[in-house]
Amino acid sequence: MLQNLDRSQPYFLSLLRAISALVLFSYGTQKILHFPAAQSVPPVGSMSWIAGMLELVLGFCVLIGFKTRYAAFVLSGLMAFAYFIGHFPRGIYPAQNGGVAAILFCFIFLYIFAAGPGPLSVDAKMQSK
């Protein structure tokens, strides 16, 4: 049974990449495309708006697995900044300062940067040609 899991590990990496990117991408669509509708929208050019653009564009790149390592590296840094700028000043404990998602995204994208996109990606298709 564990051998089957070992063989399917690259596909689970692709699944982790796609689902994590889809969730982050949805934050970008909310900030930039106003979908789904949010109570407040960041002003164009603000730090939150720039973060939303990165979530939207780079999140889509990671979602489809295009230039994945570069995009994941930038997104990992973005989430580290999000945590230390937006959450850490409110307290040290992530469960209390609302920074759980930012920390998880930071380390998931750092892992994807190190591990690559997996076999179900545009990068893998381009490399095989």
PDB file of C-alpha atoms in Angstrom, residues 30-106:
ATOM      1  CA  GLN A  30     -12.212  39.301  -4.586  1.00  0.00           C
ATOM      2  CA  LYS A  31      -9.768  42.209  -4.246  1.00  0.00           C
ATOM      3  CA  ILE A  32      -9.299  43.000  -7.941  1.00  0.00           C
ATOM      4  CA  LEU A  33     -12.345  41.652  -9.802  1.00  0.00           C
ATOM      5  CA  HIS A  34     -14.774  42.188  -6.904  1.00  0.00           C
ATOM      6  CA  PHE A  35     -15.937  38.583  -7.174  1.00  0.00           C
ATOM      7  CA  PRO A  36     -17.326  37.354  -4.938  1.00  0.00           C
ATOM      8  CA  ALA A  37     -18.491  40.706  -3.662  1.00  0.00           C
ATOM      9  CA  ALA A  38     -16.650  41.989  -0.606  1.00  0.00           C
ATOM     10  CA  GLN A  39     -17.691  44.527   2.009  1.00  0.00           C
ATOM     11  CA  SER A  40     -14.620  46.616   1.265  1.00  0.00           C
ATOM     12  CA  VAL A  41     -12.361  46.807  -1.769  1.00  0.00           C
ATOM     13  CA  PRO A  42      -8.794  48.097  -1.579  1.00  0.00           C
ATOM     14  CA  PRO A  43      -8.096  51.337  -3.444  1.00  0.00           C
ATOM     15  CA  VAL A  44      -6.181  50.962  -6.694  1.00  0.00           C
ATOM     16  CA  GLY A  45      -2.450  51.231  -6.090  1.00  0.00           C
ATOM     17  CA  SER A  46      -2.630  50.502  -2.367  1.00  0.00           C
ATOM     18  CA  MET A  47      -0.470  47.795  -0.780  1.00  0.00           C
ATOM     19  CA  SER A  48      -3.515  45.545  -0.424  1.00  0.00           C
ATOM     20  CA  TRP A  49      -4.435  46.095  -4.084  1.00  0.00           C
ATOM     21  CA  ILE A  50      -0.882  45.228  -5.202  1.00  0.00           C
ATOM     22  CA  ALA A  51      -1.051  42.075  -3.072  1.00  0.00           C
ATOM     23  CA  GLY A  52      -4.368  41.268  -4.747  1.00  0.00           C
ATOM     24  CA  MET A  53      -2.796  41.638  -8.195  1.00  0.00           C
ATOM     25  CA  LEU A  54       0.004  39.257  -7.198  1.00  0.00           C
ATOM     26  CA  GLU A  55      -2.530  36.802  -5.782  1.00  0.00           C
ATOM     27  CA  LEU A  56      -4.549  37.016  -8.984  1.00  0.00           C
ATOM     28  CA  VAL A  57      -1.764  36.782 -11.576  1.00  0.00           C
ATOM     29  CA  LEU A  58       0.780  34.595  -9.795  1.00  0.00           C
ATOM     30  CA  GLY A  59      -1.957  32.533  -8.162  1.00  0.00           C
ATOM     31  CA  PHE A  60      -3.239  31.684 -11.646  1.00  0.00           C
ATOM     32  CA  CYS A  61       0.293  30.831 -12.789  1.00  0.00           C
ATOM     33  CA  VAL A  62       0.720  28.411  -9.887  1.00  0.00           C
ATOM     34  CA  LEU A  63      -2.796  27.056 -10.421  1.00  0.00           C
ATOM     35  CA  ILE A  64      -2.012  25.941 -13.975  1.00  0.00           C
ATOM     36  CA  GLY A  65       1.619  25.186 -13.178  1.00  0.00           C
ATOM     37  CA  PHE A  66       3.236  27.819 -15.402  1.00  0.00           C
ATOM     38  CA  LYS A  67       6.587  29.256 -14.245  1.00  0.00           C
ATOM     39  CA  THR A  68       5.606  27.643 -10.976  1.00  0.00           C
ATOM     40  CA  ARG A  69       8.825  27.900  -9.019  1.00  0.00           C
ATOM     41  CA  TYR A  70       9.235  31.630  -9.679  1.00  0.00           C
ATOM     42  CA  ALA A  71       5.598  32.395  -8.904  1.00  0.00           C
ATOM     43  CA  ALA A  72       5.568  30.221  -5.774  1.00  0.00           C
ATOM     44  CA  PHE A  73       8.732  31.911  -4.469  1.00  0.00           C
ATOM     45  CA  VAL A  74       7.199  35.377  -4.853  1.00  0.00           C
ATOM     46  CA  LEU A  75       3.907  34.240  -3.318  1.00  0.00           C
ATOM     47  CA  SER A  76       5.726  32.691  -0.351  1.00  0.00           C
ATOM     48  CA  GLY A  77       7.412  36.034   0.287  1.00  0.00           C
ATOM     49  CA  LEU A  78       4.128  37.878  -0.191  1.00  0.00           C
ATOM     50  CA  MET A  79       2.484  35.719   2.454  1.00  0.00           C
ATOM     51  CA  ALA A  80       5.411  36.250   4.845  1.00  0.00           C
ATOM     52  CA  PHE A  81       5.017  40.016   4.386  1.00  0.00           C
ATOM     53  CA  ALA A  82       1.249  39.696   4.834  1.00  0.00           C
ATOM     54  CA  TYR A  83       1.780  37.922   8.128  1.00  0.00           C
ATOM     55  CA  PHE A  84       4.379  40.285   9.542  1.00  0.00           C
ATOM     56  CA  ILE A  85       2.736  43.496   8.298  1.00  0.00           C
ATOM     57  CA  GLY A  86      -0.933  42.625   8.765  1.00  0.00           C
ATOM     58  CA  HIS A  87      -1.178  40.003  11.480  1.00  0.00           C
ATOM     59  CA  PHE A  88       1.876  39.907  13.744  1.00  0.00           C
ATOM     60  CA  PRO A  89       1.324  43.459  15.085  1.00  0.00           C
ATOM     61  CA  ARG A  90      -2.035  42.278  16.463  1.00  0.00           C
ATOM     62  CA  GLY A  91      -0.414  39.584  18.611  1.00  0.00           C
ATOM     63  CA  ILE A  92       2.110  36.783  18.594  1.00  0.00           C
ATOM     64  CA  TYR A  93      -0.268  33.814  18.296  1.00  0.00           C
ATOM     65  CA  PRO A  94      -1.577  33.116  14.766  1.00  0.00           C
ATOM     66  CA  ALA A  95      -4.870  31.715  16.037  1.00  0.00           C
ATOM     67  CA  GLN A  96      -5.519  35.031  17.777  1.00  0.00           C
ATOM     68  CA  ASN A  97      -4.116  37.486  15.216  1.00  0.00           C
ATOM     69  CA  GLY A  98      -5.861  35.936  12.187  1.00  0.00           C
ATOM     70  CA  GLY A  99      -2.614  34.947  10.490  1.00  0.00           C
ATOM     71  CA  VAL A 100      -3.071  31.187  10.197  1.00  0.00           C
ATOM     72  CA  ALA A 101      -3.834  31.254   6.455  1.00  0.00           C
ATOM     73  CA  ALA A 102      -0.898  33.559   5.720  1.00  0.00           C
ATOM     74  CA  ILE A 103       1.546  31.261   7.533  1.00  0.00           C
ATOM     75  CA  LEU A 104       0.192  28.151   5.841  1.00  0.00           C
ATOM     76  CA  PHE A 105       0.275  29.771   2.401  1.00  0.00           C
ATOM     77  CA  CYS A 106       3.824  30.977   3.042  1.00  0.00           C
TER      78      CYS A 106
END
